[in-house]
Coordinates of C-alpha atoms and ligand atoms in Angstrom, one line a residue:
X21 CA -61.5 56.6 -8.2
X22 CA -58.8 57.5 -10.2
X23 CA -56.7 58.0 -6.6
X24 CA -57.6 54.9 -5.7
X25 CA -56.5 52.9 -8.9
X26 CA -53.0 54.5 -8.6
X27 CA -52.9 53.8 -4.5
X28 CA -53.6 50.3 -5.4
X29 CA -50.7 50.1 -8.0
X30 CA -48.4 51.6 -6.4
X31 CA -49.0 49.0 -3.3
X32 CA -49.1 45.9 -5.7
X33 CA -45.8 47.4 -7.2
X34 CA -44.4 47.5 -4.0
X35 CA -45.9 44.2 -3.4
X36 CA -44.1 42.6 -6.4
X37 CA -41.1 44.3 -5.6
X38 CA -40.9 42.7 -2.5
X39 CA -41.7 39.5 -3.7
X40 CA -38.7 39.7 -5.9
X41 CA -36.6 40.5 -2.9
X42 CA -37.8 38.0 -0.9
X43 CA -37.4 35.1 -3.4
X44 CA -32.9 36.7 -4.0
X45 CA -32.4 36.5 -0.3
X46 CA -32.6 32.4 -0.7
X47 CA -32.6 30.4 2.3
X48 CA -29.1 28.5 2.7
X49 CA -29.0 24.9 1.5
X50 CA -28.0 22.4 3.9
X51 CA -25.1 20.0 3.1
X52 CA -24.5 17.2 5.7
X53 CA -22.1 14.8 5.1
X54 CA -22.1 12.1 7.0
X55 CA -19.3 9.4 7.1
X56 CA -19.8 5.8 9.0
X57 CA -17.4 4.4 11.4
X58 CA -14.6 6.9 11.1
X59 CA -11.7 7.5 14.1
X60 CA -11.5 10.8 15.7
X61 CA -7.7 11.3 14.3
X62 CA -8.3 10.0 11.3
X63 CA -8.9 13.3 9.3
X64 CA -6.0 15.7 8.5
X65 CA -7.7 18.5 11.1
X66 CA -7.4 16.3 14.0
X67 CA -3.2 15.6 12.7
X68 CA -4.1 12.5 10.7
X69 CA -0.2 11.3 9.4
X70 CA -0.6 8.6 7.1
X71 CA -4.2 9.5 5.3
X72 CA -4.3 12.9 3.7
X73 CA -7.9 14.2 3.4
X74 CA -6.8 17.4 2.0
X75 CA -11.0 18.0 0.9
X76 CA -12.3 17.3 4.3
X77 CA -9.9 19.5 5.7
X78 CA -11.0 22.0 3.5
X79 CA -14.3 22.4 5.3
X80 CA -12.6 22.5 8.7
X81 CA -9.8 25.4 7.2
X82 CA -12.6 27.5 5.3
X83 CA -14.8 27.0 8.5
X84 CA -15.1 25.7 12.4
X85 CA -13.1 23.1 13.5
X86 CA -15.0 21.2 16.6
X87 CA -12.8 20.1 19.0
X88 CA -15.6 18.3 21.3
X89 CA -17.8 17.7 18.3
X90 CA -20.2 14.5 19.8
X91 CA -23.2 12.2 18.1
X92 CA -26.0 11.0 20.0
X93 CA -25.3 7.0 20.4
X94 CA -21.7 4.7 19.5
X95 CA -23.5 3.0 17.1
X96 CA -25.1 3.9 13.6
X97 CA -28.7 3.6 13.5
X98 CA -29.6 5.5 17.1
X99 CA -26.9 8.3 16.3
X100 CA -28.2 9.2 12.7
X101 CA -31.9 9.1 14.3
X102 CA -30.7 12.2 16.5
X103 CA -29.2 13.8 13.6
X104 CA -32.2 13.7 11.6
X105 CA -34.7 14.8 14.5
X106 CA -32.7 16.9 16.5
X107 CA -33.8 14.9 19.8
X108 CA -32.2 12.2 21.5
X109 CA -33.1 9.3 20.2
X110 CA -33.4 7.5 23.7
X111 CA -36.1 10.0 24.0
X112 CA -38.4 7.9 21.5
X113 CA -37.1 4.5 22.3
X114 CA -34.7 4.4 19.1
X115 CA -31.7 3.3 21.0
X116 CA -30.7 0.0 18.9
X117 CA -29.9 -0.7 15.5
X118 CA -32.9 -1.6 13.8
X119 CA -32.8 -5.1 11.9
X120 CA -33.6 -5.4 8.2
X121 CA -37.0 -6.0 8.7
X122 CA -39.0 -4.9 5.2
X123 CA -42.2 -5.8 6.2
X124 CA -41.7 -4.4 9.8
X125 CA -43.3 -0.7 9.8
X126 CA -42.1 -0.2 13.3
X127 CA -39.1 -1.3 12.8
X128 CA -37.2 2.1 12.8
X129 CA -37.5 5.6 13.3
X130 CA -40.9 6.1 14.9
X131 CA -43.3 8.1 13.0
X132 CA -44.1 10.3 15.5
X133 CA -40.9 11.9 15.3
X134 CA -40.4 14.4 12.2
X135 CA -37.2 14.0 10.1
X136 CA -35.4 17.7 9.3
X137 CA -36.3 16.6 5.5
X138 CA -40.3 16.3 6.6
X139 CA -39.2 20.0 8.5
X140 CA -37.7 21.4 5.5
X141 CA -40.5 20.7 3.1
X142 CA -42.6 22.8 5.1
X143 CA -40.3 26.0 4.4
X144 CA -40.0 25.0 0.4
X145 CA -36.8 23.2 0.4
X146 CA -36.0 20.1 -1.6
X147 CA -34.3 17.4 0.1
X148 CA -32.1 14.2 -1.1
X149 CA -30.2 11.9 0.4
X150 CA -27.2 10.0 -1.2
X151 CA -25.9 6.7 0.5
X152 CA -27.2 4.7 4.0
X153 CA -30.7 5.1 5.4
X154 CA -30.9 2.5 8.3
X155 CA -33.6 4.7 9.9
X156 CA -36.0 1.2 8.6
X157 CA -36.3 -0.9 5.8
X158 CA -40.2 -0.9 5.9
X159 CA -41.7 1.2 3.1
X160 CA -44.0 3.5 5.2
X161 CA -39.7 4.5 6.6
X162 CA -38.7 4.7 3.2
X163 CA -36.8 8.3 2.8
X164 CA -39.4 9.2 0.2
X165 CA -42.3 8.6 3.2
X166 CA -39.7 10.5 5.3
X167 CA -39.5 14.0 4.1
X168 CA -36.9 13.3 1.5
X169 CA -37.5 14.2 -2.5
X170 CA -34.7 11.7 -3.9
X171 CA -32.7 8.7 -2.4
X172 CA -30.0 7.4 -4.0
X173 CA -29.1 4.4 -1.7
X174 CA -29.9 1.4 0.4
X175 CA -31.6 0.7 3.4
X176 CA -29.7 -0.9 5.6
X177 CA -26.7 -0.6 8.0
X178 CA -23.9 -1.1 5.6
X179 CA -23.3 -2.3 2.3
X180 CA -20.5 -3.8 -0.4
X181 CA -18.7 -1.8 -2.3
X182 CA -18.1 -3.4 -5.7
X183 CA -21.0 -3.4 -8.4
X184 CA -20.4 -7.2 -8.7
X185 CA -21.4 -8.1 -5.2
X186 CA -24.8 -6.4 -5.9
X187 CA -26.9 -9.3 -6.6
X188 CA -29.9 -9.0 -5.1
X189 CA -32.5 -6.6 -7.1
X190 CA -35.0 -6.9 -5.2
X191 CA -34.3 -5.1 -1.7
X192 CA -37.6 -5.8 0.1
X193 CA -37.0 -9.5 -0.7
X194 CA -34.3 -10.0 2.1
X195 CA -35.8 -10.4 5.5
X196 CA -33.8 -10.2 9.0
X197 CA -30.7 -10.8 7.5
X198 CA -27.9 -7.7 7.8
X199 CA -25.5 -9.7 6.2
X200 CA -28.0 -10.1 2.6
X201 CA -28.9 -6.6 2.8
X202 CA -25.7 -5.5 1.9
X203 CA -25.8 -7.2 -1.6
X204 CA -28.8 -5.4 -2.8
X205 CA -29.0 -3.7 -6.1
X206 CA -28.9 0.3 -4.9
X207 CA -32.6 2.2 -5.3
X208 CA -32.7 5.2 -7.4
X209 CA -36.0 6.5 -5.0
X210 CA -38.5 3.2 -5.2
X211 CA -36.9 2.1 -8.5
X212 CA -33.9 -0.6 -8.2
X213 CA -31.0 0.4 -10.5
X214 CA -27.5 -1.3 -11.5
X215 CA -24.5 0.8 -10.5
X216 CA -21.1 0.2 -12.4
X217 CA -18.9 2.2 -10.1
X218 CA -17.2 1.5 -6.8
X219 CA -19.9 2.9 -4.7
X220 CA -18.3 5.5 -2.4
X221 CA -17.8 7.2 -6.3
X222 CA -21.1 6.3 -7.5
X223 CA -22.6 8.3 -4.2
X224 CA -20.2 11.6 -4.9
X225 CA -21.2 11.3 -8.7
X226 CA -24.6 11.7 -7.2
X227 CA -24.2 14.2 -4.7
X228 CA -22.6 16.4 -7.4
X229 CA -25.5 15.5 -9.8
X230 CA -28.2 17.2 -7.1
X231 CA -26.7 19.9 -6.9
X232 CA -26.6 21.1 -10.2
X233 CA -30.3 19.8 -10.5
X234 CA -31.4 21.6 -7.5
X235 CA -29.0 24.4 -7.3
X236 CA -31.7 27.4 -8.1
X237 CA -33.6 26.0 -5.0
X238 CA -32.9 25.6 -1.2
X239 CA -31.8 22.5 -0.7
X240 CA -31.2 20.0 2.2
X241 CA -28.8 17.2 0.8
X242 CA -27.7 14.3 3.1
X243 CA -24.4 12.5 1.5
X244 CA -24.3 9.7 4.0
X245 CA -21.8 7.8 2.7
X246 CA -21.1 3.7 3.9
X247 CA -17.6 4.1 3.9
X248 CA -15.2 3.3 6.1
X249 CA -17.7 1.0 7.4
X250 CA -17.0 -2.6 7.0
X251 CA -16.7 -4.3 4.6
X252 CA -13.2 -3.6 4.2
X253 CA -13.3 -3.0 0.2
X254 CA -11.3 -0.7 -1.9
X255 CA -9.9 -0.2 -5.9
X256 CA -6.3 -0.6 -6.8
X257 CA -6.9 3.2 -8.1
X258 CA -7.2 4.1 -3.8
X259 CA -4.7 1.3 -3.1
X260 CA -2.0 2.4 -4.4
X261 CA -1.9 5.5 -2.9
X262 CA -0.6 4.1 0.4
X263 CA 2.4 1.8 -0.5
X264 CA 3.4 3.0 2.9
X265 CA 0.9 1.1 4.5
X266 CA 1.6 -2.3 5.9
X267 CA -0.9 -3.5 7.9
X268 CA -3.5 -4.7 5.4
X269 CA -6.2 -3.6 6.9
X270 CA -5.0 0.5 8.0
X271 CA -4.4 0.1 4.1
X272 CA -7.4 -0.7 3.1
X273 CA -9.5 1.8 5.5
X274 CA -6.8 4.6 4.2
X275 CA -8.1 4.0 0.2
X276 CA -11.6 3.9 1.6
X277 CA -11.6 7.3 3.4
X278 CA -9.3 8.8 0.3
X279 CA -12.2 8.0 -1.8
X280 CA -14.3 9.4 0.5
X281 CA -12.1 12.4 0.0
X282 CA -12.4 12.6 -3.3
X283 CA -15.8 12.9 -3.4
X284 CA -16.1 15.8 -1.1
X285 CA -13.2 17.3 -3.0
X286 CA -15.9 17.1 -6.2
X287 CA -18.8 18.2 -4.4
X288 CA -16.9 21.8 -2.7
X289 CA -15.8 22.4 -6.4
X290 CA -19.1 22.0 -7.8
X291 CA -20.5 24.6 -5.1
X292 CA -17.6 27.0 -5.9
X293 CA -18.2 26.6 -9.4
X294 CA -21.8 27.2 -9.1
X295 CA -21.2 30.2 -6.8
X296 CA -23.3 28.6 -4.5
X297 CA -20.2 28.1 -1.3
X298 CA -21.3 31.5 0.2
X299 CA -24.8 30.4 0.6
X300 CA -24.5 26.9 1.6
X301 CA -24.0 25.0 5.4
X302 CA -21.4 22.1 5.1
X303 CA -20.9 19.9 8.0
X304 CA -18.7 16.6 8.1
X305 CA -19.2 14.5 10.9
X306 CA -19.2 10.4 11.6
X307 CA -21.9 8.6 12.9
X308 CA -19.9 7.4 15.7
X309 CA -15.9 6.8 16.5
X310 CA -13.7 4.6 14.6
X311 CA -14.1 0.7 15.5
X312 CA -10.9 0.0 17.2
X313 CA -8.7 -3.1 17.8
X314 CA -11.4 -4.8 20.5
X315 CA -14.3 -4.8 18.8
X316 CA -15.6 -7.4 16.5
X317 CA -16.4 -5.4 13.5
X318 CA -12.3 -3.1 13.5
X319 CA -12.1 -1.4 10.6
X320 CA -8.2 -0.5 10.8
X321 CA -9.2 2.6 12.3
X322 CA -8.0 5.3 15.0
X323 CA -9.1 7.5 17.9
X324 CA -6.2 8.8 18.6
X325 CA -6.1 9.7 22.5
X326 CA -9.5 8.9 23.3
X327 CA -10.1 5.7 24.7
X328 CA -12.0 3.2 23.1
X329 CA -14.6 3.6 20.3
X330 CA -17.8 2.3 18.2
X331 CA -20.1 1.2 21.0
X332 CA -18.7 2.4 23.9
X333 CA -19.6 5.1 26.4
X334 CA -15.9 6.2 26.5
X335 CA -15.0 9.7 24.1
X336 CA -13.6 7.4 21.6
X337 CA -17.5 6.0 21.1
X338 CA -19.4 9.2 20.4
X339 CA -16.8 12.4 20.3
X340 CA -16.0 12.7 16.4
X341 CA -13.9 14.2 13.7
X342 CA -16.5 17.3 13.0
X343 CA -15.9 20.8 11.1
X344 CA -18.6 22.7 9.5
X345 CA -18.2 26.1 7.2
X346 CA -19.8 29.0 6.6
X347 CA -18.0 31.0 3.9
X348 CA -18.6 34.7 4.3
X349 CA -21.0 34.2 7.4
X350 CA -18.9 32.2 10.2
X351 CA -15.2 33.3 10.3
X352 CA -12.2 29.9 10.6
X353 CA -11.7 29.0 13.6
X354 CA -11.1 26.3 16.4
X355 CA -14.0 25.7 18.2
X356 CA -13.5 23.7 22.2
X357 CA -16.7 23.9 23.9
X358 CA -18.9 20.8 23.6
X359 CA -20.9 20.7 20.5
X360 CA -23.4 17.7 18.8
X361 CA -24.7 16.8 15.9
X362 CA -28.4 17.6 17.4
X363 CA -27.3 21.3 16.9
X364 CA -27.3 20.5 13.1
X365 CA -31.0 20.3 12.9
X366 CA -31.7 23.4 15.3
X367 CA -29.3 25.7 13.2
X368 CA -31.0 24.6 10.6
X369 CA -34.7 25.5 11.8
X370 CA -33.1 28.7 12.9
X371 CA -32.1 30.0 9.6
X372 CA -34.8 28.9 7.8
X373 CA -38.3 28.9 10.3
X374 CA -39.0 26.1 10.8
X375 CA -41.9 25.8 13.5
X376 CA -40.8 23.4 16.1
X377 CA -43.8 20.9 17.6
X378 CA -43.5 22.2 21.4
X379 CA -44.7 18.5 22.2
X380 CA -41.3 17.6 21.0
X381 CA -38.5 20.0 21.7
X382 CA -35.4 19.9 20.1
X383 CA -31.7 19.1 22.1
X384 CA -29.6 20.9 19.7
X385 CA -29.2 24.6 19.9
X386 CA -28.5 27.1 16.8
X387 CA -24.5 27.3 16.8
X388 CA -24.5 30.3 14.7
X389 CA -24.7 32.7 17.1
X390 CA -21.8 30.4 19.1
X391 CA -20.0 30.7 16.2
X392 CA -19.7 34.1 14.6
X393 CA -19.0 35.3 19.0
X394 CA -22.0 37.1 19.3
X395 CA -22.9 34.2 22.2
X396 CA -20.0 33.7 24.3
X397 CA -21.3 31.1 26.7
X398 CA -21.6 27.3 26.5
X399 CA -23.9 25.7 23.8
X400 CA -24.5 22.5 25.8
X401 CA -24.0 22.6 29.5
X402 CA -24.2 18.8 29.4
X403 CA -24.1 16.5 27.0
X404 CA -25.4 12.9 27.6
X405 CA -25.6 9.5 26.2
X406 CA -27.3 6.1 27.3
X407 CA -27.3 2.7 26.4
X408 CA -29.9 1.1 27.5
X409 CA -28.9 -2.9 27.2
X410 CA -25.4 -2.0 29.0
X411 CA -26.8 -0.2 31.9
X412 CA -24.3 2.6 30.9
X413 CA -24.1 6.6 31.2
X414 CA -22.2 9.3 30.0
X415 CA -22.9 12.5 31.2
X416 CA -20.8 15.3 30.6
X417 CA -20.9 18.4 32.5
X418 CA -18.9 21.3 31.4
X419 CA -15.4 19.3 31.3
X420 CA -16.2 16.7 34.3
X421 CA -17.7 13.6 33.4
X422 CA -19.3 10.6 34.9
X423 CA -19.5 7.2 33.7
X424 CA -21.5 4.3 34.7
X425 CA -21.8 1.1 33.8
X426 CA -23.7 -2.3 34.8
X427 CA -22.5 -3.6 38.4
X428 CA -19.0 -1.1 38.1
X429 CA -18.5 1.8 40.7
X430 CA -19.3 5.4 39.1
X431 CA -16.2 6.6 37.5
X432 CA -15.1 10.8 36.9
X433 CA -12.8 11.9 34.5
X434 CA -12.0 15.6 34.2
X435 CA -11.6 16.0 30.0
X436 CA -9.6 19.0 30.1
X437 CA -6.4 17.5 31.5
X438 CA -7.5 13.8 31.2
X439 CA -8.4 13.7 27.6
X440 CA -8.2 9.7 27.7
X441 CA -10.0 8.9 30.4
X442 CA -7.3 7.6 32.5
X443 CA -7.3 9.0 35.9
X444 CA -11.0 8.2 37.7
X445 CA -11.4 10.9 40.1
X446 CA -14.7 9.1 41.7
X447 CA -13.2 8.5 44.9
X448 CA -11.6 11.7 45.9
X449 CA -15.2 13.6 44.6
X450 CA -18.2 12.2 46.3
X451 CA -20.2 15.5 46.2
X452 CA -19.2 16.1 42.5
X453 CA -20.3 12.2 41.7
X454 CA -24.0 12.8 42.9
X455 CA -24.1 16.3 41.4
X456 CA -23.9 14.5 38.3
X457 CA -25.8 11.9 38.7
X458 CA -28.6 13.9 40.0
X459 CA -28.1 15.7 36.4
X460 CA -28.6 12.3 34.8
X461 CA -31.5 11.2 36.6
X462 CA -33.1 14.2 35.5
X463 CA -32.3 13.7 32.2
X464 CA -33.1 9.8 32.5
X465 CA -36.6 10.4 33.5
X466 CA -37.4 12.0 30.1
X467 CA -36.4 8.9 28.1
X468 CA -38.3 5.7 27.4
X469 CA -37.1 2.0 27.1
X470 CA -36.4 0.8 23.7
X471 CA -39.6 0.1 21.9
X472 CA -37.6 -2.5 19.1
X473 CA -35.1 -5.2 19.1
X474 CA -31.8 -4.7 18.0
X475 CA -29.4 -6.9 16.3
X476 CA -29.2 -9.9 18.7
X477 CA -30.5 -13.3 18.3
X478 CA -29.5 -14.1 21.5
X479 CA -28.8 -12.5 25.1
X480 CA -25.0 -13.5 24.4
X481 CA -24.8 -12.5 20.7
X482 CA -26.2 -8.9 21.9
X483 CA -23.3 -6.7 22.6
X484 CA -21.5 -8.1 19.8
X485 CA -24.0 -7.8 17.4
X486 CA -24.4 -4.3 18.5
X487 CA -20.8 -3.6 18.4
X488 CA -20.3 -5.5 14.5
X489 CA -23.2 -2.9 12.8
Ligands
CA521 CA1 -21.5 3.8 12.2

């Protein structure tokens, strides 16, 4: 007896000794920060001139810089849907931007589709979000019916900047109106609340504040910040920093991503000071490329080479500034193969088990193993995008792409010495033409049509809503 009583000690000592273990080894928090409407060259790591973002290049220096970093969709709400499920959102019929429908519950990202917050709850990890939802305005979409512990935010597809344009407390009490929905008083989870700040500050002040709260914990926190989406609203304090600046509107976009700067700036030193850098993911990313001088809703921003941008099928539309670090686990460095931000959510499931519905795949692959050398081949062989309403395609295979578009011939660019899309090869490359577009039939077959409206009141208004949000 005796025999046994110590045999049984000595295993639940062993037992508890490998409980502590298992609870030091903690999981790695997630940090994604998300920025809205931002060019491709409009960050210091892609040779940004006249706006220094020394912060956000400190993710890209301490970590990966992506060359070919791409979203899933040109526009907001369909590109932060594949972020935050890892699948293409044309795969689930999310391929406009929801309206501001409150009383709509299918008006936004379907249920059936499982948010990485909803993932990450299963493995113990607390998740917030800081800034723009747009994934539906409905409460059964609300972020706390989504996976997410805290929101600090609004609902919608943009919002004002300036605590006195708030005026609206109640935000289920605007209905089908984008332009209302950005005055609403921001909710701290269900509750409304009065901010005093300029809100790109109010949502770093935020961001900073969860991570102390949560920093014993694994966390997932999602800092999608509005800015340098339109409106076009900054403080004297960010102003003044570009006296440079003529054009009244590069100004203006310039203060806006500074603050934006800022606030990353606050939330690295917070992790540093916390010790917590070593065990924490950080990737920056825009929803989609910078709005440039043609469309409706230009925010003073800039692509750089690539041509065109928000809403188009062209690099400047979906290929963003993106940079990610590791510190200690994933060495600096330049990365050129094609990534996208789908890969967030399966590096994520990776690293912390997440069991993956085999009903619904993910796209994204875990970079990690991309990243650190130990897998020298291609993450994504192709990389795709479709909007549905346009009739148009982008399919990228290794560094030749195809692009179609409604009643136009199929054009080919070859990325590697045509970054800007200049020279269409179609003509000269029949075979290579229906290679790829036997690749995007393929893919095409696995999609569905939309299954909401977007932002149009009518068939003329439709691209140019799309394009404004
Ligand atoms: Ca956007």
């Amino acid at each position: 007896m005796k025999k046994i009583v110590k045999a049984l000690s000595i295993l639940l000592t062993c037992l508890s000794l490998w409980d502590g273990y298992s609870q030091n080894v903690q999981k790695p928090n997630i940090i994604v920060i998300l920025v809205d409407d931002m060019g491709y060259a409009d960050v210091g790591f892609n040779g940004c001139k006249d706006i220094p973002t020394p912060n956000i290049d400190r993710i890209a220096k301490n970590g990966v810089k992506f060359t070919n970093g791409y979203v899933t969709y040109s526009v907001c709400g369909p590109s932060r849907a594949g972020l935050l499920t890892g699948r293409y959102p044309q795969r689930f019929g999310y391929e406009r931007n929801p309206q501001y429908r409150p009383h709509d519950p299918n008006m936004g990202l379907p249920k059936e589709e499982k948010t990485l917050a909803e993932a990450l709850k299963q493995v113990g990890y607390t998740s917030g979000i800081v800034g723009k939802w747009h994934q539906g305005a409905d409460i059964s979409n609300h972020p706390l019916n989504r996976g997410f512990n805290e929101f600090f935010g609004h609902l919608g597809g943009g919002h004002k900047y300036f605590p006195e344009d708030l005026t609206i407390k109640d935000s289920y009490a605007v209905d089908n109106d984008e332009g209302m929905s950005y005055k609403t008083w921001i909710m701290r989870n269900h509750e409304p609340i009065q901010t005093k700040k300029y809100l790109t500050d109010e949502f770093s002040d935020e961001a900073v504040r969860f991570v102390e709260k949560h920093q014993k914990n694994p966390f997932f926190l999602y800092l999608a910040y509005n800015a340098p989406h339109s409106p076009l609203q900054a403080t004297q304090e960010y102003l003044d920093r570009f006296p440079n600046i003529e054009d009244k509107k590069r100004k203006t976009y310039a203060a806006m991503v500074s603050a934006v700067d800022d606030g990353v700036g606050k939330l690295l030193d917070k992790l540093e000071a916390l010790n917590l850098d070593e065990n924490t993911l950080i990737y920056f990313l825009s929803d989609n490329g910078g709005p440039v001088k043609s469309n409706v809703a230009s925010n003073g921003s800039d692509n750089g080479v690539l041509r065109e941008g928000k809403s188009s099928i062209y690099e400047g539309g979906f290929r963003v500034p993106f940079a990610m670090q590791w510190k200690g686990t994933v060495k600096p460095a330049v990365y050129d193969n094609p990534v996208s931000s789908l890969d967030i959510f399966a590096t994520t499931a990776a690293l912390s088990n997440i069991k993956i519905n085999k009903y619904k795949p993910l796209d994204g692959v875990n970079l990690i193993p991309f990243l650190t050398g130990k897998n020298k081949s291609n993450p994504h062989e192709t990389i795709y995008l479709r909007k549905f309403d346009e009739k148009g395609y982008s399919v990228r295979h290794k560094d030749l792409k195809l692009v179609l578009k409604r009643d136009a011939a199929p054009e080919l660019y070859n990325l590697k010495e045509d970054i800007g899309e200049h020279n269409n090869m179609a003509k000269q490359n029949h075979k290579t033409v229906k290679k790829l577009e036997a690749i995007r039939k393929e893919w095409d077959s696995q999609l569905i049509e939309p299954i909401f409206g977007g932002l149009k009141i009518s068939k003329e208004s439709e691209i140019k809503e799309d394009k404004k949000y």
